[in-house]
Amino acid sequence: MPKVAVYWTGGCGGCDVSFLELGPKLLDVLSQVEVVFWPALVDTKRQDLEALPGKAIDLALINGTLRTQENVEMVEVLRSKSRYVVAFGACAHLGGVPGLANLKSREELLVEVFGGGFRPTPPPGGPSEHALPELLPQTLPLAGAIPVDYVVPGCPPPPALIADLFERALAGDLPPAGHVFGKDKAVCEECPRKKEDRKLDKIVRPHELQPDGERCLLDQGMICMGPVTRGGCEAACPKAAMPCTGCLGPTPKAGDPVLAMISALASLVRAGEEGEAAFSAEDKVLDSLADPLGTLAKYSLPSFPRLARSCVPTPVRRGP
Ligand code: SF4
Ligand code: SF4
């Protein structure tokens, strides 16, 4: 019976919960595997993991961004004990939402959250091993610390992609290493909304518009990352009138999602304009994008840091 491990580093827990979305299929999966390590589900500790022989685990699914030194130590142990390691979810894949913390240094974050003078010391009278683990200078995607065999993308991953991974693993039919579960084509290609590539003359946030039920959300002024984002979710968000936020990561063709989306937006803004008028229209519309990095690099900042920062230099705006 294949041995499986699931581990959660610096994430929200949503990826651990996402297995429940398999419904009855989860019972099928659990009846065919042996869970040897899954702290959220069974009482297993680090020493249990360390006691396993090398490569004793067939499939390790790791979610969350790497935020602490302890996260790195744990995934290194998991790597040494596992035949296949899967980056499960957007945080492990690209850095995810917690990766936006990389906009600040570790020291700035500690001061902002805890005030000055914070030290990760043990509680008074407590042993030194009870000290909080040290924060890494920056968050990292899983591949920033260990070799990764597969990616199941999403925030959290869609059930169809989780099911595909288990079905192929249990059938002994895993694809070549490096495979990303999901489609190479963009979300737009699985979205039923009608896309007309209309000229974009203003950007609206989701709470500012009651969108037309059939038309493309981008055509209606919402920033929908569908054109540059990997499909595999059956366009779940656009179908529910919410723009795609890019959680499955960029398509292989798109590359850096920030650059790709700015390019897509620029061509929509410039449609029908020429010369200086085109650039002035482009500046006006793109300047109206509130929180550019939080919108265009919501899941990808740790994986595409240089271009994101240089292409969208506007400071992140706070507030309602
Ligand atoms: S990918 Fe999304 S659901 Fe999973 S841990 Fe990160 S924030 Fe949570
Ligand atoms: S709503 Fe979004 S995903 Fe759907 S066609 Fe428009 S841009 Fe693409």
XYZ file of C-alpha atoms and ligand atoms in Angstrom:
336
model
C 0.000 0.000 0.000
C 1.544 3.377 -1.003
C 2.690 5.523 1.901
C 1.570 9.148 1.855
C 2.583 12.216 3.869
C 0.893 15.621 3.975
C 2.544 18.626 5.561
C 1.599 22.274 6.036
C 4.284 24.954 6.342
C 3.471 28.706 6.196
C -0.079 28.566 4.857
C -3.644 29.157 5.948
C -4.723 25.513 6.258
C -7.037 25.758 3.249
C -4.923 23.286 1.288
C -5.252 20.681 4.052
C -9.013 21.226 4.064
C -9.218 21.013 0.256
C -8.901 17.213 0.376
C -12.430 17.141 1.784
C -13.676 18.531 -1.521
C -12.956 15.135 -3.045
C -16.119 13.976 -1.268
C -16.673 10.196 -1.387
C -13.534 9.840 -3.549
C -11.495 10.770 -0.485
C -12.689 7.575 1.231
C -11.572 5.576 -1.818
C -8.157 7.233 -1.714
C -7.730 6.758 2.031
C -8.631 3.075 1.715
C -5.802 2.607 -0.772
C -2.971 4.457 0.958
C -1.248 4.415 4.306
C -0.979 7.872 5.864
C 2.358 7.849 7.659
C 2.607 11.554 8.434
C -0.111 14.227 8.395
C -0.045 16.383 11.535
C -3.472 17.932 10.840
C -5.098 14.487 10.598
C -3.142 11.979 12.667
C -0.966 12.372 15.731
C 2.463 12.188 14.116
C 5.454 14.222 15.205
C 8.750 15.263 13.681
C 10.577 12.428 15.456
C 8.188 9.891 13.835
C 9.125 11.286 10.453
C 12.839 11.290 11.247
C 12.637 7.666 12.371
C 11.413 6.496 8.947
C 14.001 4.943 6.629
C 15.060 6.942 3.547
C 12.455 7.021 0.730
C 9.927 5.197 2.948
C 7.225 7.662 1.827
C 5.956 7.264 -1.728
C 4.200 10.612 -2.083
C 4.669 13.717 0.078
C 2.231 16.590 -0.496
C 3.568 19.830 0.961
C 1.519 23.013 1.141
C 2.300 26.519 2.373
C 5.089 28.991 1.713
C 8.439 28.574 3.498
C 8.577 31.272 6.171
C 10.700 29.870 8.996
C 13.899 27.941 9.418
C 11.816 25.120 10.895
C 9.748 24.984 7.661
C 12.968 24.454 5.705
C 14.241 21.768 8.095
C 10.943 19.885 7.907
C 10.738 19.902 4.110
C 14.358 18.773 3.906
C 13.508 15.794 6.122
C 10.415 15.079 4.023
C 12.476 15.242 0.837
C 15.004 12.737 2.199
C 12.201 10.347 3.216
C 10.099 10.614 0.024
C 10.255 9.216 -3.488
C 8.052 11.978 -4.911
C 7.452 15.439 -3.499
C 4.482 17.524 -4.655
C 4.231 21.295 -4.235
C 0.564 21.397 -3.309
C -1.227 24.719 -3.688
C -0.206 28.211 -4.737
C 1.936 28.929 -1.663
C 4.184 25.914 -2.195
C 4.093 26.387 -5.974
C 4.897 30.106 -6.299
C 5.006 31.589 -2.787
C 1.302 32.394 -2.624
C -0.490 35.163 -0.783
C 1.880 34.985 2.243
C 4.671 35.679 -0.250
C 3.476 39.293 -0.490
C 5.308 39.670 2.832
C 8.448 39.888 0.679
C 7.525 43.505 0.000
C 9.043 44.185 3.431
C 12.189 42.981 5.142
C 11.926 40.512 8.014
C 12.941 43.280 10.442
C 10.296 45.688 9.114
C 7.633 42.983 9.423
C 8.531 42.198 13.036
C 8.389 45.872 13.989
C 5.120 46.425 12.107
C 3.376 43.402 13.642
C 4.857 43.228 17.142
C 6.376 46.671 17.692
C 10.045 47.269 18.488
C 12.118 44.971 20.660
C 10.594 41.650 19.561
C 12.937 38.691 20.174
C 12.052 35.041 19.412
C 13.161 33.885 22.870
C 11.662 30.939 24.810
C 8.919 31.676 27.358
C 10.325 32.677 30.764
C 11.868 29.613 32.420
C 11.194 27.485 29.322
C 13.757 25.334 27.525
C 15.620 26.837 24.578
C 13.906 24.506 22.101
C 10.613 26.233 22.943
C 11.861 29.446 21.341
C 9.952 30.456 18.240
C 11.628 29.294 15.025
C 13.658 31.930 13.256
C 11.992 33.743 10.369
C 13.723 33.429 7.002
C 14.796 36.780 5.524
C 12.208 36.250 2.754
C 9.479 33.693 2.077
C 10.297 30.968 -0.458
C 8.277 28.645 -2.669
C 8.971 24.968 -1.970
C 11.367 24.670 -4.912
C 13.459 27.412 -3.301
C 14.582 24.881 -0.674
C 14.249 21.351 -2.095
C 13.803 19.634 -5.470
C 10.107 19.274 -6.328
C 8.754 16.505 -8.578
C 5.212 17.737 -9.266
C 2.968 20.735 -8.743
C -0.746 20.686 -7.973
C -1.556 24.410 -8.318
C -4.417 26.483 -6.957
C -5.504 28.347 -3.862
C -6.571 25.820 -2.816
C -6.144 23.244 -5.602
C -9.391 22.363 -7.424
C -10.722 18.879 -6.536
C -10.378 17.645 -10.135
C -6.635 18.253 -10.037
C -6.240 16.570 -6.642
C -8.229 13.577 -7.923
C -6.067 13.420 -11.061
C -2.896 13.257 -8.951
C -4.211 10.435 -6.752
C -5.689 8.482 -9.662
C -2.417 8.556 -11.553
C -0.315 7.844 -8.472
C -2.485 4.877 -7.457
C -2.458 3.512 -11.027
C 1.356 3.754 -11.132
C 0.970 6.216 -13.999
C 2.638 9.361 -12.723
C 3.832 11.715 -15.491
C 7.493 12.683 -15.945
C 8.970 14.812 -13.154
C 8.280 18.517 -13.537
C 4.642 18.030 -14.515
C 2.168 20.648 -13.329
C -1.298 19.148 -12.832
C -3.621 21.489 -14.705
C -3.871 22.599 -18.302
C -1.333 24.411 -20.429
C -4.081 26.556 -21.957
C -5.424 29.652 -20.215
C -8.510 29.991 -18.016
C -10.111 32.119 -20.784
C -10.253 29.021 -22.954
C -12.473 27.205 -20.467
C -14.545 30.265 -19.517
C -18.070 30.480 -20.970
C -18.172 34.296 -20.841
C -18.259 36.103 -24.170
C -14.985 37.878 -24.866
C -14.960 40.747 -27.313
C -11.612 42.379 -26.417
C -13.364 45.705 -26.014
C -11.379 48.858 -25.380
C -10.768 49.230 -21.673
C -11.284 52.794 -20.468
C -11.492 52.262 -16.728
C -10.715 49.627 -14.139
C -13.323 48.652 -11.571
C -12.995 46.510 -8.457
C -15.407 43.592 -7.959
C -17.483 45.389 -5.298
C -17.984 48.386 -7.600
C -19.880 46.576 -10.340
C -22.815 44.240 -10.730
C -21.403 42.501 -13.801
C -23.346 41.402 -16.827
C -23.907 37.647 -16.507
C -22.630 36.698 -19.953
C -19.916 39.144 -20.937
C -16.221 38.785 -20.196
C -15.345 40.422 -16.869
C -12.203 41.985 -18.308
C -14.272 43.619 -21.045
C -16.407 45.072 -18.221
C -13.359 46.630 -16.552
C -12.496 44.051 -13.868
C -8.925 42.813 -13.702
C -9.424 39.164 -14.598
C -6.158 37.219 -14.842
C -7.786 34.570 -17.048
C -5.765 35.406 -20.187
C -2.421 34.581 -18.508
C -3.447 31.946 -15.935
C -3.214 28.186 -16.312
C -6.581 26.474 -16.767
C -7.756 23.444 -14.844
C -10.339 25.034 -12.553
C -13.059 25.175 -15.258
C -13.094 28.960 -14.751
C -14.836 28.535 -11.403
C -14.426 32.164 -10.335
C -15.473 33.929 -13.583
C -18.474 31.594 -13.764
C -19.447 32.917 -10.326
C -18.959 36.544 -11.466
C -15.632 36.936 -9.673
C -12.527 37.726 -11.733
C -9.760 35.142 -11.890
C -7.000 36.119 -9.451
C -4.357 33.852 -11.001
C -4.101 31.147 -8.332
C -3.145 28.334 -10.717
C -0.106 30.342 -11.775
C 0.874 31.519 -15.240
C 0.516 29.394 -18.354
C 3.834 28.123 -19.733
C 3.424 30.632 -22.575
C 2.726 33.625 -20.297
C 5.868 33.337 -18.163
C 5.986 36.184 -15.658
C 2.300 36.841 -14.876
C 2.793 40.517 -14.046
C 4.497 41.299 -17.331
C 2.058 39.172 -19.289
C -0.999 40.799 -17.712
C 0.346 44.347 -18.108
C 0.931 43.562 -21.757
C -2.627 42.200 -22.122
C -4.075 45.263 -20.366
C -1.988 47.691 -22.417
C -3.250 46.229 -25.662
C -6.873 46.533 -24.473
C -6.374 50.118 -23.303
C -4.672 51.145 -26.522
C -7.237 49.541 -28.819
C -8.185 52.112 -31.439
C -5.684 54.709 -30.162
C -2.430 55.732 -31.794
C 0.740 57.602 -30.851
C 0.812 59.789 -27.732
C -2.933 59.388 -27.186
C -2.428 55.636 -26.758
C 0.263 56.079 -24.094
C -1.693 58.737 -22.260
C -4.813 56.526 -22.208
C -2.694 53.615 -21.027
C -1.159 55.638 -18.165
C -4.553 56.927 -17.077
C -6.184 53.507 -16.959
C -3.251 51.596 -15.443
C -2.783 54.307 -12.798
C -6.341 53.637 -11.670
C -5.423 50.072 -10.710
C -5.526 49.998 -6.905
C -2.929 47.695 -5.312
C -1.113 46.638 -8.510
C 1.215 44.105 -6.897
C -1.523 42.628 -4.730
C -3.626 42.231 -7.873
C -1.143 41.108 -10.516
C 1.376 39.267 -8.313
C -1.035 38.029 -5.653
C 0.395 34.502 -5.669
C 3.674 34.865 -7.525
C 5.852 37.555 -5.945
C 8.476 35.185 -4.422
C 8.840 33.371 -7.760
C 8.960 36.448 -10.015
C 10.340 39.142 -7.698
C 12.562 41.280 -9.887
C 10.164 41.911 -12.735
C 7.162 42.404 -10.455
C 8.946 45.115 -8.501
C 10.435 46.890 -11.484
C 7.307 46.759 -13.610
C 4.900 47.905 -10.925
C 6.842 50.370 -8.791
C 3.725 51.972 -7.289
C 3.590 51.410 -3.517
C 0.842 49.094 -2.339
C -2.130 51.136 -1.210
C -3.885 50.247 1.983
C -7.368 50.980 3.106
C -10.885 49.938 2.252
S -2.422 27.962 -1.433
Fe -4.181 29.148 -0.670
S -5.413 27.627 0.454
Fe -3.337 26.748 0.217
S -2.203 27.328 2.097
Fe -1.778 28.913 0.526
S -3.320 30.533 0.930
Fe -4.040 28.646 1.964
S -14.021 36.602 -17.668
Fe -11.831 36.324 -17.349
S -11.479 34.153 -17.751
Fe -13.470 34.683 -18.649
S -13.017 35.219 -20.778
Fe -12.972 37.118 -19.583
S -10.791 37.422 -19.026
Fe -11.054 35.280 -19.652
